[in-house]
CSV table of C-alpha atoms in Angstrom, one decimal:
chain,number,residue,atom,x,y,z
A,299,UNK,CA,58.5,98.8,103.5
A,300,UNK,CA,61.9,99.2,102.3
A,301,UNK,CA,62.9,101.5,105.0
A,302,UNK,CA,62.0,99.1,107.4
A,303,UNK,CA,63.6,96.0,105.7
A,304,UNK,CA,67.0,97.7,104.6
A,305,UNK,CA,67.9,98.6,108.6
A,306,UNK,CA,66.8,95.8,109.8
A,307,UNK,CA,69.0,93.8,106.9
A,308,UNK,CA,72.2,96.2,108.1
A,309,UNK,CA,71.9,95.3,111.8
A,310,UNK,CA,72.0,91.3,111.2
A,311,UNK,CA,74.8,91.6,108.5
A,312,UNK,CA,76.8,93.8,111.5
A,313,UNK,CA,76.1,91.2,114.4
A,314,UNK,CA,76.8,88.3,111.9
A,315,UNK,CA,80.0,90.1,111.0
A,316,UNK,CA,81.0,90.5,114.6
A,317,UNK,CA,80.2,87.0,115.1
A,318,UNK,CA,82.3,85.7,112.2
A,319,UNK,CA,85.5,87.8,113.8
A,320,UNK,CA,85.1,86.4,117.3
A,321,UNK,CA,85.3,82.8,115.6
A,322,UNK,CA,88.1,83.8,113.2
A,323,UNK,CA,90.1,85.6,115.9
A,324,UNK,CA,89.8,82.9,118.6
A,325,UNK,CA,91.1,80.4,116.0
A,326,UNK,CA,94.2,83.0,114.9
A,327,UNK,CA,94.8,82.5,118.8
A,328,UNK,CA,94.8,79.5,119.2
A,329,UNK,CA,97.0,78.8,115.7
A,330,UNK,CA,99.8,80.9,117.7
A,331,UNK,CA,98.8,84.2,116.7
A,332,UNK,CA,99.7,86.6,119.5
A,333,UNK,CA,96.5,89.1,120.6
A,334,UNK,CA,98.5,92.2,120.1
A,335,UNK,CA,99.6,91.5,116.8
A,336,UNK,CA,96.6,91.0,115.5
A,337,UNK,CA,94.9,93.9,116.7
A,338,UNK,CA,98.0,95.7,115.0
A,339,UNK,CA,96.8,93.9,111.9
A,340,UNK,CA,93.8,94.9,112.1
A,341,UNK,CA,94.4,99.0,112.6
A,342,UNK,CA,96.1,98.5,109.8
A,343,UNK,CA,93.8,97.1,107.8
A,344,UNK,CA,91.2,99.1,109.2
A,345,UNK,CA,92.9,102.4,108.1
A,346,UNK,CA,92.9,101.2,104.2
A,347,UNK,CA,89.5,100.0,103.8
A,348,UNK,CA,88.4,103.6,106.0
A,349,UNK,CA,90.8,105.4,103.3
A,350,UNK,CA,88.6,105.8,100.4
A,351,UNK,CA,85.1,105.9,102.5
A,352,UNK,CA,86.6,109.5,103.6
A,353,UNK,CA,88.3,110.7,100.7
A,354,UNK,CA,84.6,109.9,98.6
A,355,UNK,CA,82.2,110.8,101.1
A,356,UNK,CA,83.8,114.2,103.2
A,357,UNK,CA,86.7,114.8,100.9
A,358,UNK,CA,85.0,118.5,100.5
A,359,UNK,CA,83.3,118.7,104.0
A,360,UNK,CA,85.9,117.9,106.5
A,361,UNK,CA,86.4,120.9,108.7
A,362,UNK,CA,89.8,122.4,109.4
A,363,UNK,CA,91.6,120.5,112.0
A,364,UNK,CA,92.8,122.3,115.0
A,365,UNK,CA,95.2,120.9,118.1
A,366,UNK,CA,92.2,120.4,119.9
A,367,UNK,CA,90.4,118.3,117.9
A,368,UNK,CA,93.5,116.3,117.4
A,369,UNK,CA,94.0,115.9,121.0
A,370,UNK,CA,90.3,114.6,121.0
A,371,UNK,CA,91.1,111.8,117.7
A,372,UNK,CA,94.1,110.9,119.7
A,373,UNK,CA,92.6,110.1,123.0
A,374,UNK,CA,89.4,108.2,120.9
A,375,UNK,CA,92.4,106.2,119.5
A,376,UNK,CA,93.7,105.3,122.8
A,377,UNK,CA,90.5,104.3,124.6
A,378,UNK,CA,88.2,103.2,122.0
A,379,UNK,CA,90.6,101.3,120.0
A,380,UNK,CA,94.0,100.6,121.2
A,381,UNK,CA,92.4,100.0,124.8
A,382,UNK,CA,89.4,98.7,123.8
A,383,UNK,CA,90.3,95.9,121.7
A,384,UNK,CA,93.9,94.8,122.9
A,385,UNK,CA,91.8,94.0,126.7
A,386,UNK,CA,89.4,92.4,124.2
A,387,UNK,CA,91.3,90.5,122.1
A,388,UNK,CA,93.4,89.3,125.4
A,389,UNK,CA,89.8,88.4,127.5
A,390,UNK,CA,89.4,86.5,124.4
A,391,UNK,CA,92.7,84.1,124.2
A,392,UNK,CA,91.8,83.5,128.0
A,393,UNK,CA,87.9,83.0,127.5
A,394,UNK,CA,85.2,82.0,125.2
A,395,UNK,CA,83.7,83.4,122.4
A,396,UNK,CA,80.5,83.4,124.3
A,397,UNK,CA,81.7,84.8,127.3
A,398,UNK,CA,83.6,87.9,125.5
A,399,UNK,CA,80.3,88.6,123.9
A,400,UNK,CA,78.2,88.4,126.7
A,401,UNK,CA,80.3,90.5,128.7
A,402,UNK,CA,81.0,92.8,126.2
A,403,UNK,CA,76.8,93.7,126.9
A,404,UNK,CA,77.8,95.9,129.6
A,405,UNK,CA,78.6,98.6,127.6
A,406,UNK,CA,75.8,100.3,127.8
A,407,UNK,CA,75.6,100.3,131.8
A,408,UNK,CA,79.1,101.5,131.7
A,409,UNK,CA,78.2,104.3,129.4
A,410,UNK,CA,75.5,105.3,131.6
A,411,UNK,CA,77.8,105.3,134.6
A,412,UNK,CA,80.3,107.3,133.2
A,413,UNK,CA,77.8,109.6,131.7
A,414,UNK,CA,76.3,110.9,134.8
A,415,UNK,CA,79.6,111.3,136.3
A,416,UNK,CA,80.5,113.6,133.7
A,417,UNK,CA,76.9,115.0,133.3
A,418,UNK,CA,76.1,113.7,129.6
A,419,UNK,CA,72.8,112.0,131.4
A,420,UNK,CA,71.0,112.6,134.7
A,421,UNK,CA,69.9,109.9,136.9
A,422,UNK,CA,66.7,110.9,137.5
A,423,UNK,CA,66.1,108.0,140.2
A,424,UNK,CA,62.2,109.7,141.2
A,425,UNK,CA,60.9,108.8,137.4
A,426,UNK,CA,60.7,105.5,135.9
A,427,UNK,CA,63.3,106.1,133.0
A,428,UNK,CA,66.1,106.6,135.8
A,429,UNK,CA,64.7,103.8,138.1
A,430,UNK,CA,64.6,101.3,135.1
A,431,UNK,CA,68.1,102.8,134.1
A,432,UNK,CA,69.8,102.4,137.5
A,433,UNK,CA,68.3,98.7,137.5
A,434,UNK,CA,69.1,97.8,134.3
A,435,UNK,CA,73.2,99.2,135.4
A,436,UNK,CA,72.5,96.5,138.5
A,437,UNK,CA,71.5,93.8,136.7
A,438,UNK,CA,74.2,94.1,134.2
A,439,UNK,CA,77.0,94.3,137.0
A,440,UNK,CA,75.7,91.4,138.8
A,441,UNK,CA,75.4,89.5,135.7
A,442,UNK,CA,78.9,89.8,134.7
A,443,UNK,CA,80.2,89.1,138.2
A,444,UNK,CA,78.0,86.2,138.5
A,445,UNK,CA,79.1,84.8,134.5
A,446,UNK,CA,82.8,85.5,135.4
A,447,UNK,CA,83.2,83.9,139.1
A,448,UNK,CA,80.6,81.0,138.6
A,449,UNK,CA,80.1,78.4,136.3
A,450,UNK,CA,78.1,75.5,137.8
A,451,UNK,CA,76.8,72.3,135.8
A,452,UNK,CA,77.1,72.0,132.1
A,453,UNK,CA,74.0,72.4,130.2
A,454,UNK,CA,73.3,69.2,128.1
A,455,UNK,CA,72.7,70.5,124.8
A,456,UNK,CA,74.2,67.3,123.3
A,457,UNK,CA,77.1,67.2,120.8
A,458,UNK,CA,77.0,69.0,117.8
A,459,UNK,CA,76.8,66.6,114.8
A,460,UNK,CA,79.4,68.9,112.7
A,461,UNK,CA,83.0,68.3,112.8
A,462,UNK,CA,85.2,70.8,111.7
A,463,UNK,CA,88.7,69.7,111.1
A,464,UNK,CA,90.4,72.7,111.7
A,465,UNK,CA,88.9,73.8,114.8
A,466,UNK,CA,89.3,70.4,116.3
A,467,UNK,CA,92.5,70.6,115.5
A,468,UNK,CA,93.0,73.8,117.2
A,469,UNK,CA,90.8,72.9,120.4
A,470,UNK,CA,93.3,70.3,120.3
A,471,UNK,CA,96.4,72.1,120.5
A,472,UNK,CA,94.8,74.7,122.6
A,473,UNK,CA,93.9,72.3,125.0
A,474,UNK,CA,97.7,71.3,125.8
A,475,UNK,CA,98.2,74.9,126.0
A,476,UNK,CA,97.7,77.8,128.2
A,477,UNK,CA,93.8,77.3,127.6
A,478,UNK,CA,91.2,79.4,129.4
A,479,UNK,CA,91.6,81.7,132.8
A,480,UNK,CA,88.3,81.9,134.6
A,481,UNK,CA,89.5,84.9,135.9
A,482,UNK,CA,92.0,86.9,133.7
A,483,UNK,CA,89.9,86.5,130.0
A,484,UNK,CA,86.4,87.7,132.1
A,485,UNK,CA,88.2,90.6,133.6
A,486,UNK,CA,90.2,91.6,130.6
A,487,UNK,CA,86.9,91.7,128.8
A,488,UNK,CA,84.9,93.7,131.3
A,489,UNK,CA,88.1,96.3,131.3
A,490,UNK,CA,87.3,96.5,127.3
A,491,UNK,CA,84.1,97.3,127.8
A,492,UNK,CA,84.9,99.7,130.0
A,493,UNK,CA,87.5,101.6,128.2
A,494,UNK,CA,85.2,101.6,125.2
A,495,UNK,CA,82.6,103.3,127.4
A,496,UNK,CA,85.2,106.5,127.7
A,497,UNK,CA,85.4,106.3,124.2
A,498,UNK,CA,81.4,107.1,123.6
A,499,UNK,CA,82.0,110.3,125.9
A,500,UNK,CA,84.8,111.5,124.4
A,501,UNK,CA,83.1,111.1,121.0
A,502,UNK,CA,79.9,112.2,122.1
A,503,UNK,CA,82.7,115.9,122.8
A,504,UNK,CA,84.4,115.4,119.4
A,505,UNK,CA,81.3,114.5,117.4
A,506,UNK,CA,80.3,118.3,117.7
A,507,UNK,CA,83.4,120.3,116.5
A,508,UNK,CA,84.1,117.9,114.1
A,509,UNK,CA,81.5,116.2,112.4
A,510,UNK,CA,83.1,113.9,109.4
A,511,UNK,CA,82.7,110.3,110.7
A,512,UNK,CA,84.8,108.4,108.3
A,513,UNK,CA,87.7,110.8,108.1
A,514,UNK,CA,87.5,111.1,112.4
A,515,UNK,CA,87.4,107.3,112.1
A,516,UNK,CA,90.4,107.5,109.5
A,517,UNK,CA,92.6,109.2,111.5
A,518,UNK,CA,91.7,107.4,114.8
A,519,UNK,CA,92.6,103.9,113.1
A,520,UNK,CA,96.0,105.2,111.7
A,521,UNK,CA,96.6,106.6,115.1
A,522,UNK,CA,95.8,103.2,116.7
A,523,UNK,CA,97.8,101.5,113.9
A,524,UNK,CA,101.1,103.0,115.4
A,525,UNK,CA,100.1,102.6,119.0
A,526,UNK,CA,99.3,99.1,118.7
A,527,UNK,CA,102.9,97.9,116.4
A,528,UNK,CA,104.3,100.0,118.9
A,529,UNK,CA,102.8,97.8,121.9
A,530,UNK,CA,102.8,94.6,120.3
A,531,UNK,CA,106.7,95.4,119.2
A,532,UNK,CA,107.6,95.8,122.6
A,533,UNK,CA,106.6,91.8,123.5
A,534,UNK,CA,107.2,90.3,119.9
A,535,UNK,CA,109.8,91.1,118.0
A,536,UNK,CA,110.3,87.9,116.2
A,537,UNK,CA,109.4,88.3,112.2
A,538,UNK,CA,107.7,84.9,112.4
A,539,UNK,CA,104.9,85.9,115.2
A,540,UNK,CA,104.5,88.7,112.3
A,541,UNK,CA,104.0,86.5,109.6
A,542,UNK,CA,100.8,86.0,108.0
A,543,UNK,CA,101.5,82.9,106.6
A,544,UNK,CA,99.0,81.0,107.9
A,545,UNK,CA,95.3,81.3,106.2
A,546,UNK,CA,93.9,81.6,109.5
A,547,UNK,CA,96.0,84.6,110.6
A,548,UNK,CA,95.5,86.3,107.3
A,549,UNK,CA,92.1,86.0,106.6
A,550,UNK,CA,91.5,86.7,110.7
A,551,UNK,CA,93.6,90.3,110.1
A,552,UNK,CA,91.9,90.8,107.1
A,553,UNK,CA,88.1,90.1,108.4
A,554,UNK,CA,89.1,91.8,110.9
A,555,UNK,CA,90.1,95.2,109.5
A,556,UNK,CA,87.7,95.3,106.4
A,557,UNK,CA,84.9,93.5,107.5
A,558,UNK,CA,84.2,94.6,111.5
A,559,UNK,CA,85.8,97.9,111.1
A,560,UNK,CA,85.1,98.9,107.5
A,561,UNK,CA,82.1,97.4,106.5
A,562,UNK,CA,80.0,97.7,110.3
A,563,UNK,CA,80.5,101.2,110.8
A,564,UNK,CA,79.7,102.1,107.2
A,565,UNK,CA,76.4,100.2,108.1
A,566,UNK,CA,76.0,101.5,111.4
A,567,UNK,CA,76.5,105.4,110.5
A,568,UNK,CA,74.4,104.5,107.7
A,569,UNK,CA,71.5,103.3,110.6
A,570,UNK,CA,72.1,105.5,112.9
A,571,UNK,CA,71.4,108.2,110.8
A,572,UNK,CA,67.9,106.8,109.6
A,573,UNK,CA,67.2,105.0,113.1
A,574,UNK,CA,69.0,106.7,115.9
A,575,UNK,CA,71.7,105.3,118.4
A,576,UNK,CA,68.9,102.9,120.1
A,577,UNK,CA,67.8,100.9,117.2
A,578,UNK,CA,71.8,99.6,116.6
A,579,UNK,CA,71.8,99.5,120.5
A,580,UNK,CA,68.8,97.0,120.5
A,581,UNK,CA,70.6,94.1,118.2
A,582,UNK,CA,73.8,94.0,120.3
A,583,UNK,CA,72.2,90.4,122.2
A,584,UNK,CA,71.7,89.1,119.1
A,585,UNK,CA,75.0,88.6,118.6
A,586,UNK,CA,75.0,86.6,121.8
A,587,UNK,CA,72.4,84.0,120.2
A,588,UNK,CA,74.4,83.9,117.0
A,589,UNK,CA,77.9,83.4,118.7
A,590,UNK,CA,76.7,81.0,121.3
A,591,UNK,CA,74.9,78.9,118.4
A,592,UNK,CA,77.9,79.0,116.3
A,593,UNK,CA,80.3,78.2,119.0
A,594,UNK,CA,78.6,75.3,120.4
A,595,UNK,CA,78.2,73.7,116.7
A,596,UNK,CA,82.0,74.7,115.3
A,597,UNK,CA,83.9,75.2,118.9
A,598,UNK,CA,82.2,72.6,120.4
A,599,UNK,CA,82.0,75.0,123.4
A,600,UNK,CA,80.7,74.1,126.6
A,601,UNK,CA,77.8,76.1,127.8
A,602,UNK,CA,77.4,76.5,131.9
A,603,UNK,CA,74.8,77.0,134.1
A,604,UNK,CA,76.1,80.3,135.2
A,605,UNK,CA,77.2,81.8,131.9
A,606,UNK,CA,73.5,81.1,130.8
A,607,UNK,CA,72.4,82.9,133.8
A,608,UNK,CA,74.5,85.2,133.7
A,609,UNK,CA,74.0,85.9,130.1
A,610,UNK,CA,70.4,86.8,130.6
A,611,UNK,CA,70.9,89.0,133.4
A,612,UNK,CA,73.3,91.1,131.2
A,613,UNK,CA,71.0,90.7,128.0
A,614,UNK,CA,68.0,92.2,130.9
A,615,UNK,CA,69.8,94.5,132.3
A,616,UNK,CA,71.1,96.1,128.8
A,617,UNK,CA,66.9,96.2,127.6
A,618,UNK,CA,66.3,98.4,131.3
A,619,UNK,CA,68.7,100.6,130.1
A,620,UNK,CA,67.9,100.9,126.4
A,621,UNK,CA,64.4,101.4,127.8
A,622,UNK,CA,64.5,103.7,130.2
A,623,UNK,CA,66.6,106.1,127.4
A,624,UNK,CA,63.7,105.1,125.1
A,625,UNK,CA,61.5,107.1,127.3
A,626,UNK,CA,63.8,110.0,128.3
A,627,UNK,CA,64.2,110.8,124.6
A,628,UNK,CA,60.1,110.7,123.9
A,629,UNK,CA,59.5,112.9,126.5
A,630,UNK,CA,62.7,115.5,125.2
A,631,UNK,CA,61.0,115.0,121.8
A,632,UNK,CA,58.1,116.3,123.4
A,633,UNK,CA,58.9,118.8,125.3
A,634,UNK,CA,60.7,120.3,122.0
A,635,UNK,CA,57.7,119.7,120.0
A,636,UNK,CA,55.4,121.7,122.4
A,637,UNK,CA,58.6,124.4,122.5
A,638,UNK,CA,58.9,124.5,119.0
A,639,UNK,CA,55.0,124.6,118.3
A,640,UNK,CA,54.6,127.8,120.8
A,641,UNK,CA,57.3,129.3,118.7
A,642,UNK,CA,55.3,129.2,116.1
A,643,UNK,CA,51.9,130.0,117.2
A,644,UNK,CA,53.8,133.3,118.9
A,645,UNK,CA,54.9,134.2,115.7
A,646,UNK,CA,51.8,133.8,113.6
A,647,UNK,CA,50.0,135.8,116.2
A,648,UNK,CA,52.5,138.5,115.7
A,649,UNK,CA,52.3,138.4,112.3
A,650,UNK,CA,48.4,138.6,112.4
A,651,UNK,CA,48.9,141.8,114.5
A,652,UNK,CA,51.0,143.5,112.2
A,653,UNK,CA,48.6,142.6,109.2
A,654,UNK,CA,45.6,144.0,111.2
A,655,UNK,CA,47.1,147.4,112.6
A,656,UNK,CA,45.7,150.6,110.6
A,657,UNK,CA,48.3,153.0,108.9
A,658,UNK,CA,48.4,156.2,111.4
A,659,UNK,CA,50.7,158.6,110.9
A,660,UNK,CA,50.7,159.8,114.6
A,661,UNK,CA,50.8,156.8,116.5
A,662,UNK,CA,54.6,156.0,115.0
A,663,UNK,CA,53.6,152.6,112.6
A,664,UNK,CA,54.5,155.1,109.5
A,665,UNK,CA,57.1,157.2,108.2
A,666,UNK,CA,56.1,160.7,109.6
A,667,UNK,CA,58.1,164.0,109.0
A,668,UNK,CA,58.0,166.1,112.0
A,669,UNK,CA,58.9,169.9,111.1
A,670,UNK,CA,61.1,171.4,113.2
């Protein structure tokens, strides 16, 4: 019982995390905070609450660190965190909560993609794991392009009934300001998701020759840490876009770091390892459901006609994909089982033919002494 209720538990603390730093961070936006300074925030951050995860956990297991695994942590830095999140944190100054999330569902089509290009996964189109794979990637395109070039009629979902001072306040001031970019914040989003795709086949490389999670993860973050301050350097220099005197931009750095990097992949290695890479992938929508609830009753966001549409099509299109691996890894289980079960059969029947053969000093299955 437990070790179906303890994953389960993991994967809705994760999502409700994620959903808590997509509020937090939109808010830090709209307060003033630039995008790329809190992403440098939250390397930072990131890299201290990684720190003693490593140093407890692999302290005595890391293996020895070579150029070419350094090469590998410094390219996973660059696409699956410097990349990744400064296109996602910018998608989401020019979008919506909602719309970042929902977008950010095609990463496993892009992963996909970008895996049979570089011959991690085989397409397969003649079986109904690669048909329901390749429709799934359709689906999940055509979803984002319809989401991010249509919108249509509002949905009446009514008014929320709870008024939050301080993100009225800041819809307020957001409103007079650059606000949303129908075209920039969807596109800035689907290039994070993309990005982050290179990152899982680069990992998938590095995972092998160096197999320590958190200390891999610990050096990609303090790698990402310098990239970022160095990029968000170049456009703000003033101290006061750097301060973090404002709750909002403090406790968003801080949530941030600790909470989305620190805490979710402790619980996601922690379920992957017990569950397998599909069971996380499975829960990703649900983050969906919990941002869109959230931001329609705190944000007071809007929902289209076309983001709901185009929602689902994503949401579909990412359940093809999942489902069509689903079935490509029973059938390898299979096949290793049978492999693996033949092994062993040949083996006992070797042993049973050693066990039966009669001692004979001429036919070689003793120790003779020939005279010469």
């Amino acid at each position: 019982m437990a070790g179906r209720v303890i994953p389960l538990l993991a994967m809705i603390i994760v999502q409700l995390g994620y959903a808590g730093m997509n509020i937090t961070s939109k808010l830090a936006i709209q307060s003033g905070m630039h995008p790329l300074v809190l992403v440098a925030y939250r390397q930072i951050f990131a890299t201290l609450s990684l720190a003693p995860f490593a140093y407890w956990l692999e302290r005595n297991t890391v293996p020895q660190m070579t150029m070419r695994i350094a090469f590998q942590i410094l390219l996973s830095s660059l696409t699956g965190v410097t990349g990744n999140q400064i296109l996602y944190f910018v998608g989401l100054k020019y979008s919506t909560p909602t719309i970042a999330c929902a977008l950010n569902n095609l990463l496993p089509a892009f992963t996909f993609v970008l895996a049979v290009l570089f011959r991690q996964e085989y397409l397969r189109i003649k079986t109904k794991a690669g048909v329901a794979k390749a429709l799934g990637t359709v689906l999940s395109v055509g979803g984002a392009v319809l989401l991010s070039f249509y919108h249509g009629k509002v949905l009446g979902l009514g008014e929320s009934s709870i008024h939050w001072r301080y993100a009225d306040k800041m819809e307020r001031e957001a409103s007079s300001g650059s606000g949303t970019n129908i075209i920039l914040g969807p596109v800035a989003v689907i290039g994070s998701a993309l990005v982050w795709a290179v990152w899982f086949i680069v990992q998938a490389n590095m995972s092998k020759s160096f197999p320590a999670p958190y200390t891999s993860s610990l050096y990609m973050c303090f790698m990402a840490s310098i990239q970022c301050v160095a990029i968000a350097l170049s456009v703000e220099q003033k101290a006061s876009a750097w301060s973090l005197h404002s709750t909002i931009r403090l406790t968003s750095s801080l949530y941030a770091g600790t909470i989305s990097t620190g805490l979710a992949y402790v619980l996601l290695s922690w379920t992957i390892e017990r569950k397998g890479p599909l069971y996380v992938s499975v829960f990703s929508p649900l983050l969906l459901v919990i941002i869109t609830v959230i931001s329609w009753a705190l944000l007071h966001e809007e929902l289209y006609v076309g983001t709901a549409i185009g929602s689902l099509l994503i949401v579909l299109g990412l359940y093809f994909v999942l489902w069509g691996k689903n079935k490509e890894m029973i059938k390898t289980d299979a096949v290793q089982d049978t492999v693996m079960e033949a092994i062993k059969d040949s083996e006992r029947d070797d042993a049973k033919d050693l066990e039966l053969q009669p001692y004979d000093p001429a036919n070689g299955n003793g120790n003779r002494h020939d005279a010469y």
